[in-house]
Every structure is written in structure tokens, then in C-alpha cells.
Tab-separated table of C-alpha atoms in Angstrom:
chain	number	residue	atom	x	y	z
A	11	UNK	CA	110.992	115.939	100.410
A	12	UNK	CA	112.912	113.066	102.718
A	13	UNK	CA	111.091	111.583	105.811
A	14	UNK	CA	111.363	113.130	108.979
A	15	UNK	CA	114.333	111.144	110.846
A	16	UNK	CA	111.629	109.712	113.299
A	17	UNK	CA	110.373	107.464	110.385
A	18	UNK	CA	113.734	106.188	108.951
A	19	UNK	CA	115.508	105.561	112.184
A	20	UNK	CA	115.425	102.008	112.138
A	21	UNK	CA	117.217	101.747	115.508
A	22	UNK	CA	115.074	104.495	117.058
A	23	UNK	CA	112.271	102.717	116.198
A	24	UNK	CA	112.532	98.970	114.812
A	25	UNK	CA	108.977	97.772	114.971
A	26	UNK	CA	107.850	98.938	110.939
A	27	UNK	CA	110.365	99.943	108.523
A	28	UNK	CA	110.171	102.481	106.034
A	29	UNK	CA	110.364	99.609	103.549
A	30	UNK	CA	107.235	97.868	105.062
A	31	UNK	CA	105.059	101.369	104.743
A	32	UNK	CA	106.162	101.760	100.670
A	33	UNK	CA	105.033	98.175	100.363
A	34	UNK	CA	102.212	99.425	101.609
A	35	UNK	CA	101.725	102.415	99.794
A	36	UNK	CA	102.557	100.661	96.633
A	37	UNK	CA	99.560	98.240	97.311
A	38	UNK	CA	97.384	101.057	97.834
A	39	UNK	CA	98.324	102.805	94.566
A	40	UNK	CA	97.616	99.996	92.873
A	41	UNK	CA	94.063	99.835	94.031
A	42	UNK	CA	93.680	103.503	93.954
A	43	UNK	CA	94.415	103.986	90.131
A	44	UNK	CA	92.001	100.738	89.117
A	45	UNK	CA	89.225	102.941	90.735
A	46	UNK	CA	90.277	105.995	89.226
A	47	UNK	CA	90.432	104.276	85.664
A	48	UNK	CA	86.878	102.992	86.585
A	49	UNK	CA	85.629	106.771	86.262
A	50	UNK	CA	87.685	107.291	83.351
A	51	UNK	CA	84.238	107.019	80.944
A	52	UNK	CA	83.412	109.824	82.490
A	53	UNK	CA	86.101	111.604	81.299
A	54	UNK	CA	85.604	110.240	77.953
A	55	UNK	CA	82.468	111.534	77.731
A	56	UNK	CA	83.786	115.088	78.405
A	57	UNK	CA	85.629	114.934	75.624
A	58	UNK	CA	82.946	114.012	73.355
A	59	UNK	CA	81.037	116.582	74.137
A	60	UNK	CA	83.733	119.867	73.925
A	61	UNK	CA	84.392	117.771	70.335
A	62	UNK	CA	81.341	116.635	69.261
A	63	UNK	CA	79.955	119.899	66.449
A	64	UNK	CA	83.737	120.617	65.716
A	65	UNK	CA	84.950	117.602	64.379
A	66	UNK	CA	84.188	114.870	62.244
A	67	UNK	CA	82.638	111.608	63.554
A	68	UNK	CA	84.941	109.085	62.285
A	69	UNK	CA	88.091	111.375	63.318
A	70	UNK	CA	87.134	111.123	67.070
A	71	UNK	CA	86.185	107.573	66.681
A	72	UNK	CA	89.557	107.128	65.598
A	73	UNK	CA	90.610	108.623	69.124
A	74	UNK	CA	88.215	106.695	71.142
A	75	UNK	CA	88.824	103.382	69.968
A	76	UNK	CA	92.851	103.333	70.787
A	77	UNK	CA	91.693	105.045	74.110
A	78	UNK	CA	89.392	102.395	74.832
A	79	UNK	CA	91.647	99.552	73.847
A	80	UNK	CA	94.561	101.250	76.104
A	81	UNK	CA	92.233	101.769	79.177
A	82	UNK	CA	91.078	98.472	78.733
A	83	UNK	CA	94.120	96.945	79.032
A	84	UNK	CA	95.259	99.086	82.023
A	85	UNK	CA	92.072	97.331	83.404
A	86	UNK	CA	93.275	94.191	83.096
A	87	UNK	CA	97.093	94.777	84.604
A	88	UNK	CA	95.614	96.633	87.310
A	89	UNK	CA	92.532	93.905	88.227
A	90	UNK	CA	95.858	90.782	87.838
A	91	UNK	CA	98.071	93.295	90.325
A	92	UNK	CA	94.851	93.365	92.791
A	93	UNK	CA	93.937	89.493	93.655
A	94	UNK	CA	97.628	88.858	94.180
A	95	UNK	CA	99.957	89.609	96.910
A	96	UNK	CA	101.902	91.865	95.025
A	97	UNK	CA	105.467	93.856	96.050
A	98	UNK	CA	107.411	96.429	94.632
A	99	UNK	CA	110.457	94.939	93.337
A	100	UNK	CA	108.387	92.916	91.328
A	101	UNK	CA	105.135	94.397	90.036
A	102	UNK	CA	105.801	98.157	90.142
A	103	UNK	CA	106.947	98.047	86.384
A	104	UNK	CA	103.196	96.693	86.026
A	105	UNK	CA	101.884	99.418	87.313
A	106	UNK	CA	103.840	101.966	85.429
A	107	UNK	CA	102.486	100.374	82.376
A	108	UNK	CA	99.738	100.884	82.989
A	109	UNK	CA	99.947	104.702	84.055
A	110	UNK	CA	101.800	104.900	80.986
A	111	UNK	CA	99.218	103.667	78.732
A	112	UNK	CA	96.535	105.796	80.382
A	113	UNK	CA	98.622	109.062	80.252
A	114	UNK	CA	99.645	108.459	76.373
A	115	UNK	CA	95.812	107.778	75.710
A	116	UNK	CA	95.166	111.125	77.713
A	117	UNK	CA	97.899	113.223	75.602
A	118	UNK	CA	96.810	111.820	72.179
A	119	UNK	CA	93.245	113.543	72.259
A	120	UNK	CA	95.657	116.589	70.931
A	121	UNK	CA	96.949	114.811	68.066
A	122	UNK	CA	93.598	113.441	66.360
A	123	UNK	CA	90.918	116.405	67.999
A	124	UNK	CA	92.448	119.426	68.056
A	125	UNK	CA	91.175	121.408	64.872
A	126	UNK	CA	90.529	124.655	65.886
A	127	UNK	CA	91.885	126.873	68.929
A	128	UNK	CA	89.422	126.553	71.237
A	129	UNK	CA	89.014	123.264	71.197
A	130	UNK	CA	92.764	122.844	71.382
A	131	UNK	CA	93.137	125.062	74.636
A	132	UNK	CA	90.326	123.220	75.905
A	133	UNK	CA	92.382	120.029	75.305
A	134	UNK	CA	95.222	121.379	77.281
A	135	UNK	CA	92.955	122.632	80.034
A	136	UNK	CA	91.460	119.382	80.667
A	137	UNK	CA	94.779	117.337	80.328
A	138	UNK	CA	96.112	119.488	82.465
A	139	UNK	CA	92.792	118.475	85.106
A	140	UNK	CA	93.304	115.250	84.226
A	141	UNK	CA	96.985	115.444	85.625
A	142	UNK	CA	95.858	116.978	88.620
A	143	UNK	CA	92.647	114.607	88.974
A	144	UNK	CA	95.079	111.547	89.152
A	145	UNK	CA	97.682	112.849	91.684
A	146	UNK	CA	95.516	111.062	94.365
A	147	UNK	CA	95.702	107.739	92.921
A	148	UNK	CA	99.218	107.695	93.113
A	149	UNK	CA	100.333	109.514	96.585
A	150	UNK	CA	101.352	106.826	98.211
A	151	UNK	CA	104.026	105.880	95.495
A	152	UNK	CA	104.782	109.146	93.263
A	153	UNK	CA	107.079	107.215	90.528
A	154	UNK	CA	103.776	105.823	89.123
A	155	UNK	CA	102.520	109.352	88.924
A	156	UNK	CA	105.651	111.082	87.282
A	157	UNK	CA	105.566	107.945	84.195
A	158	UNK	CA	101.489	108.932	83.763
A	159	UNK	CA	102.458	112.600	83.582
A	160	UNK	CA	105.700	112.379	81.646
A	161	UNK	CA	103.166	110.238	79.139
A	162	UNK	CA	100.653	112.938	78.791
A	163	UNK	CA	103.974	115.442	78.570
A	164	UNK	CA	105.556	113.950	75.543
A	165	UNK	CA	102.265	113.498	73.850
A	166	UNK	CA	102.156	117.290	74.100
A	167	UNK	CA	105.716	117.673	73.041
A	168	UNK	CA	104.965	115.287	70.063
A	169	UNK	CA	102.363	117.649	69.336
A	170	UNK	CA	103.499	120.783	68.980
A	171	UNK	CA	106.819	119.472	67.280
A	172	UNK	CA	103.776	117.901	64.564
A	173	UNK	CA	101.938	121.462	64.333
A	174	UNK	CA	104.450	123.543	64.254
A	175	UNK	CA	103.460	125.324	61.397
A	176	UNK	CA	100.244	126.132	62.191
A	177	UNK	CA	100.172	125.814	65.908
A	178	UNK	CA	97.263	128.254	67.375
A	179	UNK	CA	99.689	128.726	70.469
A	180	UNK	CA	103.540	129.474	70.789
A	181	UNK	CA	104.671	125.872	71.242
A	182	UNK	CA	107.407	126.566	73.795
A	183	UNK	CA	105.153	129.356	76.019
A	184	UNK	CA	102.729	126.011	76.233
A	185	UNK	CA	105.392	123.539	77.116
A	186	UNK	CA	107.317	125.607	79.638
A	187	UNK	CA	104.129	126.327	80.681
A	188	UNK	CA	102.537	123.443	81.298
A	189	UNK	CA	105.622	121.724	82.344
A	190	UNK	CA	105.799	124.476	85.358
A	191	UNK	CA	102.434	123.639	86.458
A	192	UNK	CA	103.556	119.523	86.572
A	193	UNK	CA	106.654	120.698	88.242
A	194	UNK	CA	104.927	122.523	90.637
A	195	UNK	CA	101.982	119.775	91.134
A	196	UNK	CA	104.866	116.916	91.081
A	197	UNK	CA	106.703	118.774	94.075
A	198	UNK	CA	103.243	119.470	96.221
A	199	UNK	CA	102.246	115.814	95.672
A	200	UNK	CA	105.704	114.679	97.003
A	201	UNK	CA	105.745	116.593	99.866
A	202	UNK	CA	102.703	115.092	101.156
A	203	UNK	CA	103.442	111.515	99.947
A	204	UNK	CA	106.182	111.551	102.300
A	205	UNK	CA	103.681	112.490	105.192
A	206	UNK	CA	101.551	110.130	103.359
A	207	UNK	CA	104.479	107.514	103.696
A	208	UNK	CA	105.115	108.750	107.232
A	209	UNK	CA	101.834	108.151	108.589
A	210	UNK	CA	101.752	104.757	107.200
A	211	UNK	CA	104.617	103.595	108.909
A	212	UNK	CA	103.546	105.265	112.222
A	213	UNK	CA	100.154	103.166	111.356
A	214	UNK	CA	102.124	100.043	110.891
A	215	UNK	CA	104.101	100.678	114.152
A	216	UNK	CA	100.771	101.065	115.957
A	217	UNK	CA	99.508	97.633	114.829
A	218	UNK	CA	102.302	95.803	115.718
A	219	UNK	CA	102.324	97.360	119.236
A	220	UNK	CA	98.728	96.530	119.181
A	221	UNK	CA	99.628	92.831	118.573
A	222	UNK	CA	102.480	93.041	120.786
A	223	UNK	CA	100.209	94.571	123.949
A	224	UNK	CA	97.647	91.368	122.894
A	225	UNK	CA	100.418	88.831	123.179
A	226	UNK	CA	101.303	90.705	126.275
A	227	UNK	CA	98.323	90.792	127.469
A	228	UNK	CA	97.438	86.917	126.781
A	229	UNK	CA	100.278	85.897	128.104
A	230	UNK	CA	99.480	87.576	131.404
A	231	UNK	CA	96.335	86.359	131.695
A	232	UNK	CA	97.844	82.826	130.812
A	233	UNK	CA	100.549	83.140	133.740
A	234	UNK	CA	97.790	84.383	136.261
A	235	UNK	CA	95.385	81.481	135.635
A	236	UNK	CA	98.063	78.677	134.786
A	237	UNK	CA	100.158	76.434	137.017
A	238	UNK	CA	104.111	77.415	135.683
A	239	UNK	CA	105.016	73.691	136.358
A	240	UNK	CA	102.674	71.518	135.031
A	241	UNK	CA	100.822	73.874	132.992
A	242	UNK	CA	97.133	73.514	135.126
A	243	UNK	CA	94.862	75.790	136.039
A	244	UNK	CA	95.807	77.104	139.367
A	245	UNK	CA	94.402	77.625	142.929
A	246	UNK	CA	93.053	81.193	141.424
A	247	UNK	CA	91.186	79.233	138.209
A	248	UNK	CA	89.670	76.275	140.831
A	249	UNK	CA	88.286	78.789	143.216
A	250	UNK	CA	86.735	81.114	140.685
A	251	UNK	CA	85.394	77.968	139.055
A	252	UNK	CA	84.183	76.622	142.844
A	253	UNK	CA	82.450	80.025	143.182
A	254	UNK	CA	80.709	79.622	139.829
A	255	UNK	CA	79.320	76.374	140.248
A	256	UNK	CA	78.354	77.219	143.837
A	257	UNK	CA	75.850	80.093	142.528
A	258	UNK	CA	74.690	77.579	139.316
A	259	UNK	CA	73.722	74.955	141.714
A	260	UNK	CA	71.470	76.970	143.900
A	261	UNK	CA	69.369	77.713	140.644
A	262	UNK	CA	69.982	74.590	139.008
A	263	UNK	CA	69.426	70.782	139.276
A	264	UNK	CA	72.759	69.887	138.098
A	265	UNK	CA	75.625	67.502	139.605
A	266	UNK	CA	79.161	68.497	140.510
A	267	UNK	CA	81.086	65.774	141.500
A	268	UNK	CA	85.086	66.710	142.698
A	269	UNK	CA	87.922	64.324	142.648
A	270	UNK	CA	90.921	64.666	144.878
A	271	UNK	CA	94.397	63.218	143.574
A	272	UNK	CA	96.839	62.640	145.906
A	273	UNK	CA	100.653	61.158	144.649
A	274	UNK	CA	101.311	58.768	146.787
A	275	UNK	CA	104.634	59.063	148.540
A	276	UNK	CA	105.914	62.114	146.410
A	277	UNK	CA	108.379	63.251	148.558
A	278	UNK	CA	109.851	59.651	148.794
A	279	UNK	CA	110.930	60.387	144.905
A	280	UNK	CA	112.348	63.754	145.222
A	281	UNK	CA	114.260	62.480	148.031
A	282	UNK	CA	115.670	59.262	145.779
A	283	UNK	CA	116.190	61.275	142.421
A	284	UNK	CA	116.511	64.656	142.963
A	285	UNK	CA	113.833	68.189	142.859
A	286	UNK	CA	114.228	67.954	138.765
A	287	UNK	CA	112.999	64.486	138.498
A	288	UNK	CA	110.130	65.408	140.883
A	289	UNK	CA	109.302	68.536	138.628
A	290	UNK	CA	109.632	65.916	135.348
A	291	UNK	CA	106.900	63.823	137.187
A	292	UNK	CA	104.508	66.361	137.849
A	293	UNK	CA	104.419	67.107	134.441
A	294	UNK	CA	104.873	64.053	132.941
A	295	UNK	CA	101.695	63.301	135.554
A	296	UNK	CA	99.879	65.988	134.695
A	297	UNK	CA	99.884	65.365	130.787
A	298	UNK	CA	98.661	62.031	131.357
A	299	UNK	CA	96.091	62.672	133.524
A	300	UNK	CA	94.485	65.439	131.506
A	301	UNK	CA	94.501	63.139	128.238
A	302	UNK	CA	92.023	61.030	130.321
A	303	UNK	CA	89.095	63.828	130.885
A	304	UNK	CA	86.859	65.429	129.003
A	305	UNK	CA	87.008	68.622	127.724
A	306	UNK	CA	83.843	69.970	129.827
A	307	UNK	CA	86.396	68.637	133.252
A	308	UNK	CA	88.821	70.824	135.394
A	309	UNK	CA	92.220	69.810	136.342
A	310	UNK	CA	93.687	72.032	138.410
A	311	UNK	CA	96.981	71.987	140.988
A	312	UNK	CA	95.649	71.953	144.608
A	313	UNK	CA	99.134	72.950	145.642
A	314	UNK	CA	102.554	70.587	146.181
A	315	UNK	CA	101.035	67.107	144.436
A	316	UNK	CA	97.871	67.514	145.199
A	317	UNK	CA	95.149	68.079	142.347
A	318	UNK	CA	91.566	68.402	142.069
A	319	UNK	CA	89.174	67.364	139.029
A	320	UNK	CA	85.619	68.976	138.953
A	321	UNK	CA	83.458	66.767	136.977
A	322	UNK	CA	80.393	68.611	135.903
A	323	UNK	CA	76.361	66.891	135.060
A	324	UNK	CA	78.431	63.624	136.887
A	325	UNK	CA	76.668	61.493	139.010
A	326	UNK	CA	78.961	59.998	142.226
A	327	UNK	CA	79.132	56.968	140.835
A	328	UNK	CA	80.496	57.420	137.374
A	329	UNK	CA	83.177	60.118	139.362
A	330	UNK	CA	84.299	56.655	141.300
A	331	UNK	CA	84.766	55.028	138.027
A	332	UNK	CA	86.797	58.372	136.514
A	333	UNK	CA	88.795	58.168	139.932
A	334	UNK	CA	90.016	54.697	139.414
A	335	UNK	CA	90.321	54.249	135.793
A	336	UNK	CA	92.835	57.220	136.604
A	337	UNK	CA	94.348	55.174	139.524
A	338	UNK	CA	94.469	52.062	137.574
A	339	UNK	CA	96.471	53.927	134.131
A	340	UNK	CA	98.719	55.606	136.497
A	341	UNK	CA	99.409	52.276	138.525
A	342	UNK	CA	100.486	50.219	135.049
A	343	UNK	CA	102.328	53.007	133.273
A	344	UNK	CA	106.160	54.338	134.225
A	345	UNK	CA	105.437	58.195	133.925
A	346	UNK	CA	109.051	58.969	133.088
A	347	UNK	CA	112.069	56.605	131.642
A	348	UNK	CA	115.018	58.111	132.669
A	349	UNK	CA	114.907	57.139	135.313
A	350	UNK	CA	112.297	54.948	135.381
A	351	UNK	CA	109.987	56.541	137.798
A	352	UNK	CA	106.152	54.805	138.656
A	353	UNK	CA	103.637	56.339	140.570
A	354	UNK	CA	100.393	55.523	142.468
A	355	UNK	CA	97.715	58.211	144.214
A	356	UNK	CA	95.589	57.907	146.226
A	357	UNK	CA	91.871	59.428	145.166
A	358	UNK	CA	88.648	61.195	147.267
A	359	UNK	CA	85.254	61.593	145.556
A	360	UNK	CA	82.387	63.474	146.602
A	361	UNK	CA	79.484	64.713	144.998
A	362	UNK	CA	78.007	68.494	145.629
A	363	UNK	CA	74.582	67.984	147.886
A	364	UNK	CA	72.184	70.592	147.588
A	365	UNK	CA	72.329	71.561	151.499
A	366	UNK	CA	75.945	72.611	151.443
A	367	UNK	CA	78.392	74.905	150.149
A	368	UNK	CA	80.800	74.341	147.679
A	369	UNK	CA	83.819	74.800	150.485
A	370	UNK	CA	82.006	71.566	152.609
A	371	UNK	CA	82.285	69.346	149.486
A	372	UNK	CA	85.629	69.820	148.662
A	373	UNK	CA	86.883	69.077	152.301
A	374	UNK	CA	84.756	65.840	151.931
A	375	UNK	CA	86.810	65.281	148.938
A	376	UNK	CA	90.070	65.743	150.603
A	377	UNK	CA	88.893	63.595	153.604
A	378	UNK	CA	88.186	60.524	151.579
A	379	UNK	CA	91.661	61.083	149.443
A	380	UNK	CA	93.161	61.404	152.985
A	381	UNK	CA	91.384	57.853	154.149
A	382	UNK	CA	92.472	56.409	150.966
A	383	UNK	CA	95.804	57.136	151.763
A	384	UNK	CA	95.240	55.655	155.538
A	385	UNK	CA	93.541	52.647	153.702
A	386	UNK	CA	96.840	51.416	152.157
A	387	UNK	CA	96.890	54.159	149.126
A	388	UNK	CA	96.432	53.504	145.064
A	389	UNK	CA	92.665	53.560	146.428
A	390	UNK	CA	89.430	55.372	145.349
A	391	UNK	CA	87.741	56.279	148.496
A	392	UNK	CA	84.410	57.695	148.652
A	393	UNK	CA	82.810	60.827	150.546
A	394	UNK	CA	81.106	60.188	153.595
């Protein structure tokens, strides 16, 4: 039965192909039939027992040992196929050996047990189960399942072509019938590995609209909390941050200190080289600025070229020494190249006091950047 055209429109829907999902399914199979062969002792067992008083001992040795040796090796192809990344194109012939193997071992239970009616109907009967038991393992990829029952088929075929002369059945009522029951199994179990294959695509699609709506999603929350320039937190970050510390500090004894950054005579270079210079500078600013902090610190865009630092646990001295060993790198190093393009700011620090709000000490901070910049700027001035 073919997919519904939903599944193999690849323009319709280009986000998992059908390809993708029978990757998928293939893996699946693979794993499915190693846990299927795992209960196949069980099986064994069965047999045993429906042979056990009709047969001789050594005859149904003789069966167990190839079936042993057969599933054992099945084992083996299925456990290399499962700590691999495998595909289709180049493992699925793996995998049919192995369903092959386990099918003939299935079908040749008629050749060495069957002695007497019974326990040949029996035989049939359970291969027959057996066929049917499988189907599961292999519904995600049904060309695995049609080489295990085509095994167990010509086993059959092999042995009623050997017994013909003394077959307890009419050989060609068994195989046309048996071979209507597979057909009719084989054509059920495609029919619902296509809705099988079907639903793993749609669960494919799902999971990469899942990662898409997280990318999404990040990104958003980068845009709303990032500065598009310069790549800082913005105004949005500092003042959630400002409200944060202002309810830690009311239960807590620790220091906020808050640096104000000031370019000094910004507009002076946007005016000489042009708006894209001025944008390269920011940048080129706010990289080098930002390789000077620690991680714990805050760097956000104030707005225009004005930026704030919030230095947490730091006392108002060490902020004055943050605040010019900023000044000082910035004042000995050419930002940009081309063209060569040197800048100087002008800093405020202030340190939170425990008798004001959060609002009070950054608008001591900007006061002292602002009488740094009356001073003579490329000066750290502190907070009154």
C-alpha cells in the first residue's frame, strides 16, 4: 500500500523526507528483531517438548545444534548492526542475513522432526506462529520480513518435494495453503508499515519543528535582551538586573558598585568618518571592553555611547581601579585600523549605599562620568 500523498510530498512538506523516516524504520527493525531473537529459546523449547517422546534424542539434537549455531550468528550481525550508526544502503543486506538464517533454521525443524502426522502438522502450525510472531519485528521495513518468510517457505517447499512419497498431507493443499496465509499476513503487515512509515515521518517533522520553534524561540529571547549593534545586554537586561540587585541588597550585606562609560567626543568621529565607522567603533569598543571584566560583571548599552558596568561583591575602590585600567587600555590602543580611529571616555563610579535605591546610585554614577567629562575627560571620577 503507497503513502498517503501528505507524506511523500516533498514540496508540500520539506522538513523530513520519506527517506529520513525508512532510515528510521530500518534502525528500528534492526533492534526489534535482536530482541525478538533474544526470546527465540523460548521457542526452542516448544519444540522440544511437542518432539520430545516421538523422536529420537540424537535426531533432534541434530536440529538444535545447526539452530543454535544459526541463531547465534544472527546474534552477532544483529548486536555489530546495533552499536553502529547504521543506514540502509549499506547494512540492510546484514540484516536480511540474518532473517534469512533465522527463517531457514525455523523451516528445517520439518526436515529432521517430523516423523509422524501430528507432530508434522504441529510443525506447520507453529511455523506458521512463528511467521506471524515475527511480523512485528520487522514493520517498520517489510523486505526483512518477506526474506525470513520466503526462508521458512522454501524450507517447506524443500520438504514436501523430499517426502513426497510418504507425505501425511497433500503437498500442494499445504503449500497453497500456507502460502495464502503469508500472502495474506505479508499484505496486512504492509498496509500498516506504511502507516507505520507515515507516522514516523510525521514524528520526524514534529521534532524538527520542535527544534525550529527552540531556535525561534532563543533567538527571540536573544534579540529582546541583546543590544543589535554591539551585541550588549540592553536597557531591558540593565534594568531587570538593577531591580534584582535592588531587592538582594535590602536582605543582604553585599556591594554593588556601577561604572558609567562615556566615549568621549563620539559624535566628533561620526561627523569625520562617517555613521559606519561610528557603528565599527562601538563594536570594536564594546569587544574590547568586555574582554576586560569578569564573567560575574554586566556590560550593558546605556543608550547612544553610553554604557554601564555593574560590578557585583566590589568594593568602591577596586571599581576606581576597573574604571581606569579600562580608561588607560582604551587610551593606548587604536580600536579600529581602517581608518585608524582612537578613543578616550570618560568614567563615573559609585558604590550602592544601603539608604538608597538602586535608581539614586546610578544617577550618582552618571554625575561623576558627567564631571569627568567637565574635568578635561579620559578621567575616572568618583561618586559624591
Amino acid at each position: 500500500m503507497p503513502l498517503p500523498a501528505y507524506a511523500g510530498d516533498p514540496h508540500a512538506h520539506p522538513y523530513a523526507s520519506l527517506d529520513a523516516a525508512i532510515e528510521m524504520g530500518f534502525q528500528q527493525s534492526v533492534e526489534q528483531f535482536r530482541k525478538n531473537l533474544l526470546t527465540t529459546p523460548l521457542g526452542w523449547l516448544f519444540v522440544v517438548w511437542l518432539a520430545w517422546d516421538r523422536i529420537a534424542q540424537p535426531l533432534l539434537l541434530n536440529w538444535l545444534i545447526p539452530f543454535v549455531l544459526a541463531w547465534t550468528v544472527g546474534l552477532i550481525i544483529l548486536g555489530r548492526l546495533t552499536h553502529r550508526h547504521i543506514t540502509v544502503a549499506r547494512d540492510r543486506w546484514l540484516l536480511y542475513a540474518a532473517a534469512v538464517l533465522d527463517g531457514l533454521a525455523w523451516g528445517s525443524s520439518l526436515l529432521l522432526l517430523a516423523r509422524d502426522e501430528h507432530l508434522y502438522l504441529e510443525l506447520i502450525v507453529v511455523l506458521c506462529a512463528v511467521t506471524a510472531l515475527v511480523a512485528p519485528s520487522f514493520i517498520s521495513h517489510v523486505r526483512a520480513y518477506r526474506f525470513h518468510s520466503l526462508a521458512i517457505y522454501a524450507m517447506v517447499c524443500i520438504n514436501c518435494a523430499y517426502r513426497r512419497d510418504y507425505a501425511h498431507v497433500d503437498a500442494l493443499q499445504l503449500l497453497a495453503g500456507m502460502a495464502l496465509f503469508m500472502l495474506l499476513l505479508h499484505t496486512h503487515t504492509q498496509r500498516t508499515s506504511a502507516r507505520v512509515l507515515y507516522g514516523l515521518q510525521l514524528q520526524l517533522e514534529n521534532a524538527l519543528l520542535a527544534d525550529q520553534l527552540r531556535e525561534r524561540l532563543r533567538a527571540a529571547r536573544h534579540d529582546a535582551t541583546t543590544d543589535p549593534l554591539t551585541g550588549l545586554a540592553n536597557r531591558r537586561v540593565l534594568d531587570s538586573a538593577l531591580a534584582t540587585w535592588q531587592s538582594r541588597v535590602v536582605h543582604s550585606a553585599r556591594q554593588l558598585s556601577v561604572l558609567m562609560v562615556d566615549i568621549d567626543h563620539f559624535k566628533l568621529i561620526n561627523d569625520t568618518h562617517g555613521h559606519e565607522v561610528g557603528d565599527r567603533v562601538l563594536r570594536a569598543f564594546a569587544e574590547h571592553v568586555r574582554s576586560l571584566l569578569r564573567s560575574q560583571d554586566l556590560f550593558a548599552r546605556h543608550g547612544g555611547e553610553e554604557f554601564v558596568i555593574l560590578l557585583p561583591d566590589t568594593p568602591l575602590d577596586a571599581a576606581a581601579q576597573a574604571g581606569d585600567r579600562i580608561r588607560a587600555s582604551l587610551e593606548n590602543t587604536p580600536l579600529i585600523n581602517d581608518p585608524p580611529v582612537r578613543i578616550t571616555v570618560s568614567v563615573g563610579v559609585a558604590q550602592h549605599r544601603e539608604s538608597e535605591s538602586i535608581d539614586t546610585t546610578m544617577a550618582r554614577a552618571d554625575a561623576a562620568a558627567y564631571s569627568a567629562k567637565h574635568l578635561g575627560r579620559n578621567k575616572v571620577h568618583l561618586a559624591a
